[in-house]
Amino acid sequence: MNNDLLFLSKNDIPFLEAQVIIHQPTIKEIAYIGEEIFFTGCELINFSKNILSEQDKLNLENKTNFDILIAILNEHNAVMQRNKNCIEMVLSLIFPLYSIKIKSNAIVLKKEGEEEHIINNKNFESFKSIFNTMFVFKKDENKAAYNPKGELAKKIAEKLNKRHQKLSELKDEKEKKIDILSRYISILAVGENKDINSLLQYSVYQLFDEFERYRLKSEYDMYINAKMAGAKDLKEIENWMKDIHE
């Protein structure tokens, strides 16, 4: 879905293929489950076999991303059950009026008095497109490491864990905690002299939008100040008013 204003407005997003509305949770709502659970669930939902080796992709040629995700979630071990719970909690955030059930061939959304709404092979990629845009999941720092067991799950996890270097740079060296959203809010609260409580009402899309714009503007201001002070051979910087949702 190519509608930046819709995501920036924090309105709910129509998911027409399943005839359901996707809620954009606030940072305050995400805080109920915590960042580690949130990003673990996002990582699993965002899985794509395109990140695997050519041999692995060949072995899974007849399987869709949704097939693989369901297979992973149906593995019966403690670690994978925890990851399944992470996905269910993330889905509960974006479908707050529905109960979530992961079956062998579908994710079922059920609300009393209504027909079931289904996420399956037919509409999963459309769902994932909205999901990834809503949570700005194109960026590597939005990835959280996890460690499922089982041969297929383990192989996929090894591939994914190689992509988490930027996230590691954002972790506390002592506690190794995931604090991306809380850190962005803290930075904006001080840098823009804003109330933390108002920032907690932002969606993820709004938070990342404002943080990126704040970063670009800060670099621009430092660049102008340096030029005015007589600095030479400065590296040209990006226009802080550029389109950041390309």
Coordinates of N, CA and C in Angstrom, one line a residue:
M1 N 0.8 -1.2 0.0 CA 0.0 0.0 0.0 C 0.9 1.2 0.0
N2 N 0.7 2.1 -1.0 CA 1.5 3.3 -1.1 C 0.7 4.5 -0.7
N3 N 0.6 4.7 0.6 CA -0.2 5.9 1.1 C 0.5 6.3 2.4
D4 N 1.5 7.1 2.2 CA 2.3 7.6 3.3 C 1.4 8.4 4.3
L5 N 0.5 9.2 3.8 CA -0.3 10.0 4.7 C -1.2 9.1 5.6
L6 N -1.7 8.0 5.1 CA -2.5 7.1 5.9 C -1.8 6.6 7.0
F7 N -0.5 6.1 6.8 CA 0.3 5.6 7.9 C 0.7 6.7 8.8
L8 N 1.1 7.9 8.3 CA 1.5 9.0 9.2 C 0.4 9.5 10.0
S9 N -0.9 9.3 9.6 CA -2.0 9.8 10.3 C -2.4 9.0 11.5
K10 N -1.8 7.8 11.6 CA -2.1 6.8 12.7 C -3.5 6.2 12.6
N11 N -4.1 6.4 11.5 CA -5.4 5.8 11.3 C -5.3 4.3 11.1
D12 N -6.4 3.6 11.4 CA -6.4 2.1 11.1 C -6.3 1.9 9.6
I13 N -5.7 0.8 9.3 CA -5.4 0.5 7.9 C -6.3 -0.6 7.4
P14 N -7.0 -0.4 6.3 CA -7.9 -1.4 5.7 C -7.1 -2.5 5.1
F15 N -7.4 -3.8 5.5 CA -6.7 -4.9 4.9 C -7.9 -5.6 4.1
L16 N -8.0 -5.2 2.8 CA -9.2 -5.5 2.1 C -9.3 -7.0 1.8
E17 N -8.1 -7.6 1.5 CA -8.1 -9.1 1.2 C -8.7 -10.0 2.3
A18 N -8.7 -9.5 3.5 CA -9.2 -10.3 4.6 C -10.5 -9.6 5.2
Q19 N -10.9 -8.5 4.6 CA -12.1 -7.8 5.0 C -12.0 -7.4 6.5
V20 N -10.8 -6.9 6.9 CA -10.6 -6.5 8.3 C -9.7 -5.3 8.4
I21 N -9.8 -4.6 9.5 CA -9.0 -3.4 9.7 C -7.8 -3.7 10.6
I22 N -6.6 -3.2 10.2 CA -5.4 -3.3 11.0 C -5.2 -2.1 11.8
H23 N -5.1 -2.3 13.1 CA -4.9 -1.1 14.1 C -3.4 -0.8 14.1
Q24 N -3.1 0.5 14.1 CA -1.7 0.9 14.3 C -1.5 1.2 15.8
P25 N -0.8 0.3 16.5 CA -0.7 0.4 18.0 C 0.3 1.6 18.3
T26 N 0.0 2.2 19.4 CA 0.9 3.3 19.9 C 2.1 2.6 20.6
I27 N 3.1 3.4 20.8 CA 4.3 2.9 21.5 C 3.9 2.5 22.9
K28 N 2.9 3.3 23.5 CA 2.5 2.9 24.8 C 1.8 1.6 24.9
E29 N 1.0 1.2 23.8 CA 0.4 -0.1 23.7 C 1.4 -1.2 23.5
I30 N 2.5 -0.9 22.7 CA 3.5 -1.9 22.5 C 4.3 -2.2 23.8
A31 N 4.3 -1.1 24.7 CA 5.0 -1.3 26.0 C 4.4 -2.4 26.8
Y32 N 3.2 -2.7 26.6 CA 2.5 -3.8 27.4 C 3.2 -5.1 27.2
I33 N 3.7 -5.4 26.0 CA 4.4 -6.6 25.7 C 5.9 -6.5 25.7
G34 N 6.4 -5.3 25.6 CA 7.8 -5.1 25.6 C 8.5 -5.2 24.2
E35 N 9.6 -4.5 24.1 CA 10.3 -4.5 22.8 C 10.8 -5.8 22.3
E36 N 11.4 -6.6 23.3 CA 11.9 -7.9 22.8 C 10.9 -8.8 22.2
I37 N 9.7 -8.9 22.9 CA 8.6 -9.7 22.3 C 8.1 -9.1 21.0
F38 N 8.0 -7.8 21.0 CA 7.5 -7.1 19.8 C 8.4 -7.4 18.6
F39 N 9.7 -7.2 18.7 CA 10.5 -7.3 17.6 C 10.8 -8.8 17.2
T40 N 10.7 -9.7 18.2 CA 10.8 -11.1 17.9 C 9.6 -11.5 17.0
G41 N 8.4 -11.1 17.4 CA 7.2 -11.4 16.7 C 7.3 -10.8 15.3
C42 N 7.7 -9.5 15.2 CA 7.9 -8.9 13.9 C 8.8 -9.6 13.0
E43 N 9.9 -10.1 13.5 CA 11.0 -10.8 12.8 C 10.4 -12.0 12.1
L44 N 9.7 -12.8 12.9 CA 9.1 -14.0 12.4 C 8.0 -13.7 11.3
I45 N 7.2 -12.8 11.5 CA 6.1 -12.4 10.5 C 6.8 -11.9 9.2
N46 N 7.9 -11.3 9.4 CA 8.6 -10.7 8.2 C 9.5 -11.6 7.5
F47 N 9.5 -12.9 7.9 CA 10.5 -13.9 7.3 C 10.2 -14.0 5.8
S48 N 11.4 -14.0 5.1 CA 11.3 -14.3 3.6 C 12.4 -15.3 3.3
K49 N 12.1 -16.2 2.5 CA 13.1 -17.2 2.1 C 14.1 -16.7 1.1
N50 N 13.9 -15.4 0.7 CA 14.9 -14.8 -0.2 C 16.2 -14.6 0.5
I51 N 16.2 -14.6 1.8 CA 17.5 -14.3 2.5 C 18.3 -15.6 2.7
L52 N 17.7 -16.8 2.3 CA 18.4 -18.0 2.4 C 19.3 -18.2 1.2
S53 N 20.2 -19.2 1.4 CA 21.1 -19.6 0.3 C 20.4 -20.2 -0.9
E54 N 21.0 -20.2 -2.0 CA 20.4 -20.7 -3.2 C 20.0 -22.2 -3.0
Q55 N 20.8 -23.0 -2.3 CA 20.5 -24.4 -2.1 C 19.2 -24.5 -1.2
D56 N 19.2 -23.7 -0.1 CA 18.1 -23.7 0.8 C 16.8 -23.3 0.0
K57 N 16.9 -22.2 -0.8 CA 15.7 -21.8 -1.5 C 15.3 -22.9 -2.5
L58 N 16.2 -23.6 -3.1 CA 15.9 -24.7 -4.0 C 15.1 -25.8 -3.3
N59 N 15.5 -26.1 -2.1 CA 14.8 -27.1 -1.3 C 13.4 -26.7 -0.9
L60 N 13.2 -25.4 -0.8 CA 11.9 -24.8 -0.4 C 11.2 -24.2 -1.6
E61 N 11.5 -24.6 -2.8 CA 11.0 -24.0 -4.0 C 9.5 -24.0 -4.0
N62 N 8.9 -25.1 -3.6 CA 7.5 -25.3 -3.7 C 6.7 -24.8 -2.4
K63 N 7.5 -24.2 -1.5 CA 6.9 -23.6 -0.3 C 6.9 -22.1 -0.3
T64 N 5.8 -21.5 0.1 CA 5.7 -20.1 0.2 C 6.3 -19.6 1.6
N65 N 6.5 -18.3 1.7 CA 6.9 -17.8 3.0 C 5.9 -18.1 4.1
F66 N 4.6 -18.1 3.8 CA 3.6 -18.4 4.7 C 3.7 -19.9 5.1
D67 N 3.9 -20.8 4.2 CA 4.0 -22.2 4.5 C 5.2 -22.5 5.5
I68 N 6.3 -21.8 5.2 CA 7.5 -22.0 6.1 C 7.2 -21.4 7.5
L69 N 6.6 -20.2 7.5 CA 6.2 -19.6 8.8 C 5.3 -20.6 9.6
I70 N 4.3 -21.1 9.0 CA 3.4 -22.0 9.7 C 4.1 -23.2 10.2
A71 N 5.0 -23.8 9.3 CA 5.8 -25.0 9.7 C 6.6 -24.7 10.9
I72 N 7.3 -23.5 10.9 CA 8.1 -23.2 12.1 C 7.3 -23.1 13.3
L73 N 6.1 -22.4 13.2 CA 5.3 -22.2 14.4 C 4.7 -23.5 15.0
N74 N 4.6 -24.5 14.1 CA 4.0 -25.7 14.5 C 5.0 -26.7 15.0
E75 N 6.3 -26.3 15.1 CA 7.3 -27.2 15.7 C 7.0 -27.2 17.2
H76 N 7.1 -28.4 17.8 CA 6.8 -28.5 19.2 C 8.0 -28.6 20.1
N77 N 8.5 -27.4 20.4 CA 9.6 -27.3 21.4 C 9.4 -25.9 22.1
A78 N 10.0 -25.8 23.3 CA 9.7 -24.7 24.2 C 10.1 -23.4 23.5
V79 N 11.2 -23.3 22.8 CA 11.7 -22.1 22.2 C 10.7 -21.6 21.2
M80 N 10.3 -22.6 20.3 CA 9.4 -22.2 19.3 C 8.0 -21.8 19.8
Q81 N 7.6 -22.4 20.9 CA 6.3 -22.0 21.5 C 6.4 -20.6 22.0
R82 N 7.5 -20.2 22.5 CA 7.7 -18.9 23.0 C 7.6 -17.9 21.8
N83 N 8.2 -18.2 20.7 CA 8.2 -17.4 19.5 C 6.8 -17.3 18.9
K84 N 6.0 -18.4 19.0 CA 4.6 -18.4 18.6 C 3.8 -17.5 19.5
N85 N 4.1 -17.5 20.8 CA 3.4 -16.5 21.7 C 3.8 -15.1 21.3
C86 N 5.0 -14.8 20.9 CA 5.4 -13.5 20.5 C 4.6 -13.0 19.3
I87 N 4.4 -13.9 18.3 CA 3.6 -13.6 17.1 C 2.2 -13.3 17.5
E88 N 1.6 -14.1 18.4 CA 0.3 -14.0 18.8 C 0.1 -12.6 19.5
M89 N 1.0 -12.2 20.3 CA 0.9 -11.0 21.0 C 1.0 -9.8 20.1
V90 N 1.9 -9.9 19.1 CA 2.0 -8.8 18.1 C 0.7 -8.7 17.3
L91 N 0.1 -9.9 16.9 CA -1.1 -9.9 16.2 C -2.3 -9.3 17.0
S92 N -2.2 -9.6 18.3 CA -3.2 -9.1 19.2 C -3.2 -7.5 19.3
L93 N -2.0 -7.0 19.2 CA -1.9 -5.5 19.2 C -2.5 -4.9 17.9
I94 N -2.4 -5.5 16.8 CA -2.9 -4.9 15.6 C -4.3 -5.4 15.2
F95 N -4.8 -6.4 15.9 CA -6.1 -6.9 15.8 C -6.7 -7.0 17.2
P96 N -6.9 -5.9 17.9 CA -7.2 -5.9 19.3 C -8.7 -6.4 19.6
L97 N -9.5 -6.4 18.6 CA -10.9 -6.8 18.8 C -11.1 -8.3 18.5
Y98 N -10.1 -9.0 18.1 CA -10.2 -10.4 17.7 C -9.3 -11.3 18.5
S99 N -9.8 -12.5 18.7 CA -9.0 -13.6 19.2 C -8.2 -14.2 18.1
I100 N -6.9 -14.6 18.4 CA -6.0 -15.1 17.4 C -5.8 -16.6 17.6
K101 N -5.9 -17.3 16.5 CA -5.6 -18.7 16.5 C -4.8 -19.1 15.3
I102 N -3.6 -19.7 15.5 CA -2.7 -20.2 14.4 C -3.0 -21.6 14.2
K103 N -3.6 -21.9 13.0 CA -3.9 -23.3 12.6 C -2.8 -23.8 11.6
S104 N -3.1 -25.0 11.1 CA -2.1 -25.6 10.2 C -1.9 -25.0 8.8
N105 N -2.9 -24.2 8.4 CA -2.9 -23.6 7.1 C -3.4 -22.1 7.1
A106 N -3.6 -21.6 8.3 CA -4.1 -20.2 8.3 C -3.9 -19.6 9.7
I107 N -3.9 -18.2 9.7 CA -4.1 -17.5 11.0 C -5.5 -17.0 11.0
V108 N -6.2 -17.4 12.0 CA -7.7 -17.1 12.1 C -7.9 -16.0 13.1
L109 N -8.7 -15.0 12.6 CA -9.1 -13.9 13.5 C -10.6 -14.1 13.8
K110 N -11.0 -14.2 15.0 CA -12.4 -14.5 15.4 C -12.9 -13.4 16.3
K111 N -14.1 -12.9 16.0 CA -14.8 -11.9 16.9 C -16.2 -12.4 17.0
E112 N -16.7 -12.4 18.3 CA -18.0 -13.0 18.6 C -19.0 -12.3 17.8
G113 N -19.9 -13.1 17.1 CA -21.0 -12.5 16.3 C -20.6 -12.2 14.9
E114 N -19.3 -12.4 14.5 CA -18.9 -12.1 13.2 C -18.3 -13.4 12.5
E115 N -18.2 -13.4 11.2 CA -17.5 -14.5 10.5 C -16.0 -14.4 10.8
E116 N -15.4 -15.5 10.6 CA -13.9 -15.5 10.8 C -13.2 -14.8 9.7
H117 N -12.1 -14.1 10.0 CA -11.3 -13.5 9.0 C -10.0 -14.3 8.9
I118 N -9.5 -14.5 7.7 CA -8.4 -15.5 7.5 C -7.2 -14.8 6.9
I119 N -6.0 -15.1 7.5 CA -4.8 -14.7 6.8 C -4.1 -16.1 6.3
N120 N -3.9 -16.2 5.0 CA -3.4 -17.5 4.5 C -2.5 -17.2 3.3
N121 N -2.2 -18.2 2.6 CA -1.3 -18.1 1.4 C -1.8 -17.1 0.4
K122 N -3.1 -16.9 0.3 CA -3.6 -16.0 -0.7 C -3.4 -14.6 -0.4
N123 N -3.4 -14.2 0.9 CA -3.3 -12.8 1.2 C -2.2 -12.4 2.1
F124 N -1.3 -13.4 2.5 CA -0.2 -13.1 3.4 C 0.7 -12.1 3.0
E125 N 1.1 -12.1 1.7 CA 2.1 -11.1 1.2 C 1.5 -9.7 1.2
S126 N 0.2 -9.6 1.0 CA -0.4 -8.3 1.0 C -0.5 -7.8 2.5
F127 N -0.8 -8.7 3.4 CA -0.7 -8.4 4.8 C 0.7 -8.0 5.2
K128 N 1.7 -8.7 4.8 CA 3.0 -8.4 5.2 C 3.5 -7.0 4.6
S129 N 3.0 -6.7 3.5 CA 3.4 -5.4 2.9 C 2.9 -4.2 3.8
I130 N 1.6 -4.3 4.2 CA 1.1 -3.3 5.2 C 1.8 -3.4 6.5
F131 N 2.1 -4.6 7.0 CA 2.7 -4.7 8.3 C 4.1 -4.1 8.3
N132 N 4.9 -4.4 7.2 CA 6.3 -3.9 7.1 C 6.3 -2.4 7.0
T133 N 5.4 -1.8 6.2 CA 5.3 -0.3 6.1 C 4.9 0.3 7.4
M134 N 3.9 -0.3 8.1 CA 3.4 0.3 9.3 C 4.5 0.3 10.4
F135 N 5.3 -0.7 10.5 CA 6.4 -0.8 11.5 C 7.8 -0.5 10.9
V136 N 7.8 0.1 9.8 CA 9.1 0.6 9.1 C 10.1 -0.6 9.2
F137 N 9.6 -1.8 8.8 CA 10.5 -2.9 9.0 C 11.5 -3.2 7.9
K138 N 11.6 -2.2 7.0 CA 12.6 -2.2 6.0 C 14.0 -2.1 6.6
K139 N 14.1 -1.4 7.7 CA 15.4 -1.0 8.3 C 15.9 -2.1 9.2
D140 N 17.2 -2.4 9.1 CA 17.8 -3.5 9.8 C 17.7 -3.3 11.3
E141 N 17.7 -2.0 11.8 CA 17.7 -1.9 13.3 C 16.3 -2.3 13.9
N142 N 15.4 -2.6 13.1 CA 14.1 -3.1 13.6 C 14.1 -4.6 13.8
K143 N 15.2 -5.3 13.7 CA 15.2 -6.7 13.7 C 15.7 -7.2 15.1
A144 N 15.0 -8.2 15.6 CA 15.4 -8.8 16.9 C 15.8 -10.2 16.7
A145 N 16.9 -10.6 17.4 CA 17.4 -12.0 17.3 C 16.5 -13.0 18.0
Y146 N 16.4 -14.2 17.5 CA 15.8 -15.2 18.2 C 16.5 -16.5 17.9
N147 N 16.1 -17.6 18.6 CA 16.9 -18.8 18.5 C 16.0 -20.1 18.5
P148 N 15.2 -20.2 17.5 CA 14.3 -21.4 17.4 C 15.1 -22.7 17.2
K149 N 14.6 -23.8 17.6 CA 15.3 -25.1 17.4 C 14.5 -25.9 16.3
G150 N 15.1 -27.1 16.0 CA 14.6 -27.8 14.9 C 15.4 -27.5 13.6
E151 N 15.6 -28.4 12.7 CA 16.5 -28.2 11.6 C 16.2 -27.1 10.7
L152 N 14.9 -27.0 10.3 CA 14.5 -25.9 9.4 C 14.5 -24.6 10.1
A153 N 13.9 -24.6 11.3 CA 13.9 -23.3 12.1 C 15.3 -22.8 12.4
K154 N 16.2 -23.8 12.8 CA 17.5 -23.4 13.2 C 18.3 -22.8 12.0
K155 N 18.1 -23.4 10.8 CA 18.8 -22.9 9.6 C 18.3 -21.5 9.3
I156 N 17.0 -21.3 9.4 CA 16.5 -20.0 9.1 C 17.0 -19.0 10.1
A157 N 17.0 -19.4 11.4 CA 17.4 -18.5 12.4 C 18.9 -18.0 12.2
E158 N 19.7 -19.0 11.8 CA 21.1 -18.7 11.6 C 21.3 -17.6 10.5
K159 N 20.5 -17.7 9.5 CA 20.5 -16.8 8.4 C 20.1 -15.4 8.9
L160 N 19.0 -15.4 9.7 CA 18.5 -14.1 10.1 C 19.4 -13.4 11.1
N161 N 20.0 -14.2 12.0 CA 20.8 -13.6 13.0 C 22.1 -12.9 12.5
K162 N 22.5 -13.2 11.3 CA 23.6 -12.5 10.7 C 23.2 -11.1 10.3
R163 N 22.0 -10.8 10.3 CA 21.5 -9.5 9.8 C 21.3 -8.5 11.0
H164 N 21.7 -8.9 12.2 CA 21.4 -8.1 13.4 C 22.5 -7.2 13.9
Q165 N 23.5 -6.9 13.1 CA 24.6 -6.2 13.6 C 24.2 -4.8 14.0
K166 N 23.3 -4.1 13.3 CA 22.9 -2.8 13.7 C 22.1 -2.8 15.0
L167 N 21.3 -3.8 15.1 CA 20.5 -3.9 16.4 C 21.5 -4.1 17.5
S168 N 22.6 -4.8 17.4 CA 23.5 -5.1 18.4 C 24.2 -3.7 18.9
E169 N 24.4 -2.8 17.9 CA 25.0 -1.5 18.2 C 24.0 -0.7 19.1
L170 N 22.7 -1.0 19.0 CA 21.8 -0.2 19.8 C 21.5 -0.9 21.2
K171 N 22.1 -2.0 21.5 CA 21.8 -2.7 22.7 C 22.8 -2.2 23.8
D172 N 22.3 -2.3 25.0 CA 23.1 -1.9 26.2 C 24.2 -3.0 26.3
E173 N 25.4 -2.7 26.4 CA 26.5 -3.7 26.5 C 26.4 -4.6 27.7
K174 N 25.9 -4.1 28.8 CA 25.8 -4.9 30.0 C 24.6 -5.8 30.0
E175 N 23.4 -5.3 29.6 CA 22.2 -6.0 29.8 C 21.8 -6.6 28.5
K176 N 22.3 -6.2 27.3 CA 22.0 -6.7 26.0 C 20.5 -6.6 25.8
K177 N 19.9 -5.6 26.2 CA 18.4 -5.4 26.0 C 18.1 -4.7 24.7
I178 N 16.9 -4.9 24.3 CA 16.4 -4.2 23.1 C 15.7 -2.9 23.5
D179 N 16.2 -1.8 23.1 CA 15.6 -0.5 23.6 C 15.5 0.5 22.5
I180 N 15.1 0.1 21.3 CA 15.1 1.0 20.2 C 14.0 2.0 20.3
L181 N 12.8 1.6 20.6 CA 11.7 2.6 20.7 C 11.8 3.5 21.9
S182 N 12.2 2.9 23.0 CA 12.4 3.8 24.2 C 13.5 4.7 24.0
R183 N 14.6 4.3 23.3 CA 15.7 5.2 23.1 C 15.3 6.4 22.2
Y184 N 14.6 6.0 21.1 CA 14.2 7.1 20.2 C 13.3 8.1 20.9
I185 N 12.4 7.6 21.7 CA 11.5 8.5 22.5 C 12.3 9.4 23.4
S186 N 13.3 8.8 24.1 CA 14.1 9.6 25.0 C 14.9 10.7 24.3
I187 N 15.4 10.3 23.1 CA 16.2 11.3 22.4 C 15.4 12.4 21.9
L188 N 14.2 12.1 21.4 CA 13.3 13.2 20.8 C 12.7 14.0 22.0
A189 N 12.5 13.4 23.1 CA 12.0 14.2 24.3 C 13.0 15.3 24.7
V190 N 14.2 15.0 24.7 CA 15.3 15.9 25.1 C 15.6 16.8 23.9
G191 N 15.8 16.2 22.7 CA 16.3 17.0 21.6 C 15.3 18.0 21.1
E192 N 14.0 17.7 21.2 CA 12.9 18.5 20.7 C 12.1 19.2 21.8
N193 N 12.6 18.9 23.0 CA 11.9 19.5 24.2 C 10.4 19.1 24.2
K194 N 10.2 17.8 24.1 CA 8.8 17.3 24.1 C 8.5 16.5 25.3
D195 N 7.2 16.4 25.6 CA 6.8 15.6 26.7 C 6.8 14.1 26.3
I196 N 7.5 13.3 27.1 CA 7.6 11.8 26.8 C 6.2 11.2 26.7
N197 N 5.2 11.6 27.5 CA 3.9 11.1 27.4 C 3.2 11.3 26.1
S198 N 3.5 12.4 25.5 CA 2.9 12.7 24.2 C 3.6 11.8 23.1
L199 N 4.9 11.6 23.2 CA 5.6 10.8 22.3 C 5.2 9.3 22.4
L200 N 4.8 8.9 23.6 CA 4.3 7.5 23.8 C 3.0 7.2 23.0
Q201 N 2.3 8.3 22.6 CA 1.1 8.1 21.9 C 1.3 8.0 20.4
Y202 N 2.6 8.1 20.0 CA 2.9 8.0 18.5 C 2.8 6.5 18.1
S203 N 2.6 6.3 16.8 CA 2.7 5.0 16.3 C 4.2 4.8 15.9
V204 N 4.6 3.6 15.6 CA 6.0 3.3 15.2 C 6.3 4.1 14.0
Y205 N 5.4 4.1 13.0 CA 5.6 4.9 11.8 C 5.9 6.4 12.1
Q206 N 5.1 6.9 12.9 CA 5.3 8.3 13.3 C 6.6 8.6 14.0
L207 N 6.9 7.7 14.9 CA 8.2 7.8 15.7 C 9.4 7.8 14.8
F208 N 9.4 6.8 13.9 CA 10.6 6.7 13.0 C 10.6 7.8 12.0
D209 N 9.5 8.3 11.6 CA 9.4 9.4 10.7 C 10.0 10.7 11.4
E210 N 9.6 11.0 12.6 CA 10.0 12.2 13.3 C 11.5 12.0 13.6
F211 N 11.9 10.8 14.1 CA 13.3 10.6 14.5 C 14.2 10.8 13.3
E212 N 13.9 10.3 12.1 CA 14.7 10.4 10.9 C 14.8 11.9 10.5
R213 N 13.6 12.6 10.6 CA 13.6 14.0 10.2 C 14.5 14.8 11.2
Y214 N 14.4 14.5 12.5 CA 15.1 15.2 13.5 C 16.6 14.9 13.3
R215 N 17.0 13.7 12.9 CA 18.4 13.4 12.6 C 18.9 14.2 11.5
L216 N 18.2 14.3 10.4 CA 18.6 15.0 9.2 C 18.7 16.5 9.5
K217 N 17.7 17.1 10.3 CA 17.8 18.5 10.6 C 18.9 18.8 11.5
S218 N 19.2 17.9 12.5 CA 20.4 18.2 13.4 C 21.7 18.2 12.6
E219 N 21.8 17.3 11.6 CA 23.1 17.3 10.8 C 23.1 18.5 10.0
Y220 N 22.0 19.0 9.4 CA 22.0 20.2 8.6 C 22.4 21.4 9.5
D221 N 21.8 21.5 10.7 CA 22.2 22.6 11.5 C 23.6 22.6 11.9
M222 N 24.2 21.5 12.2 CA 25.6 21.4 12.5 C 26.5 21.8 11.3
Y223 N 26.0 21.4 10.1 CA 26.7 21.7 8.9 C 26.7 23.2 8.6
I224 N 25.6 23.9 8.8 CA 25.5 25.3 8.5 C 26.3 26.1 9.6
N225 N 26.2 25.6 10.8 CA 27.0 26.3 11.9 C 28.5 26.2 11.6
A226 N 28.9 25.0 11.1 CA 30.3 24.9 10.8 C 30.8 25.7 9.7
K227 N 29.9 25.8 8.6 CA 30.3 26.7 7.5 C 30.3 28.2 7.9
M228 N 29.4 28.6 8.8 CA 29.4 30.0 9.2 C 30.6 30.3 10.1
A229 N 31.2 29.2 10.7 CA 32.3 29.4 11.6 C 33.6 29.4 10.7
G230 N 33.5 29.1 9.4 CA 34.7 29.1 8.6 C 35.2 27.8 8.2
A231 N 34.6 26.7 8.6 CA 35.1 25.4 8.3 C 35.1 25.2 6.8
K232 N 36.2 24.5 6.3 CA 36.4 24.2 4.9 C 36.3 22.7 4.6
D233 N 36.1 22.4 3.3 CA 36.1 21.0 2.8 C 35.1 20.1 3.6
L234 N 33.9 20.7 3.9 CA 32.9 19.9 4.6 C 32.2 19.0 3.6
K235 N 31.9 17.8 4.1 CA 31.2 16.8 3.2 C 29.7 17.3 3.1
E236 N 29.3 17.3 1.9 CA 27.9 17.7 1.6 C 26.9 16.8 2.3
I237 N 25.8 17.3 2.9 CA 24.9 16.5 3.6 C 23.6 16.4 2.8
E238 N 22.7 15.5 3.3 CA 21.4 15.3 2.7 C 20.5 16.5 3.0
N239 N 19.6 16.8 2.1 CA 18.6 17.8 2.3 C 17.6 17.3 3.4
W240 N 17.5 18.0 4.5 CA 16.7 17.5 5.6 C 15.2 17.4 5.3
M241 N 14.8 18.1 4.2 CA 13.4 18.1 3.8 C 13.1 17.1 2.7
K242 N 14.0 16.2 2.4 CA 13.9 15.2 1.4 C 12.8 14.2 1.7
D243 N 12.3 13.4 0.7 CA 11.3 12.4 0.9 C 12.0 11.2 1.7
I244 N 11.6 10.9 2.8 CA 12.2 9.8 3.6 C 11.4 8.5 3.6
H245 N 10.4 8.5 2.7 CA 9.6 7.3 2.6 C 9.7 6.7 1.2
E246 N 10.8 6.8 0.6 CA 11.0 6.3 -0.8 C 10.9 4.8 -0.9

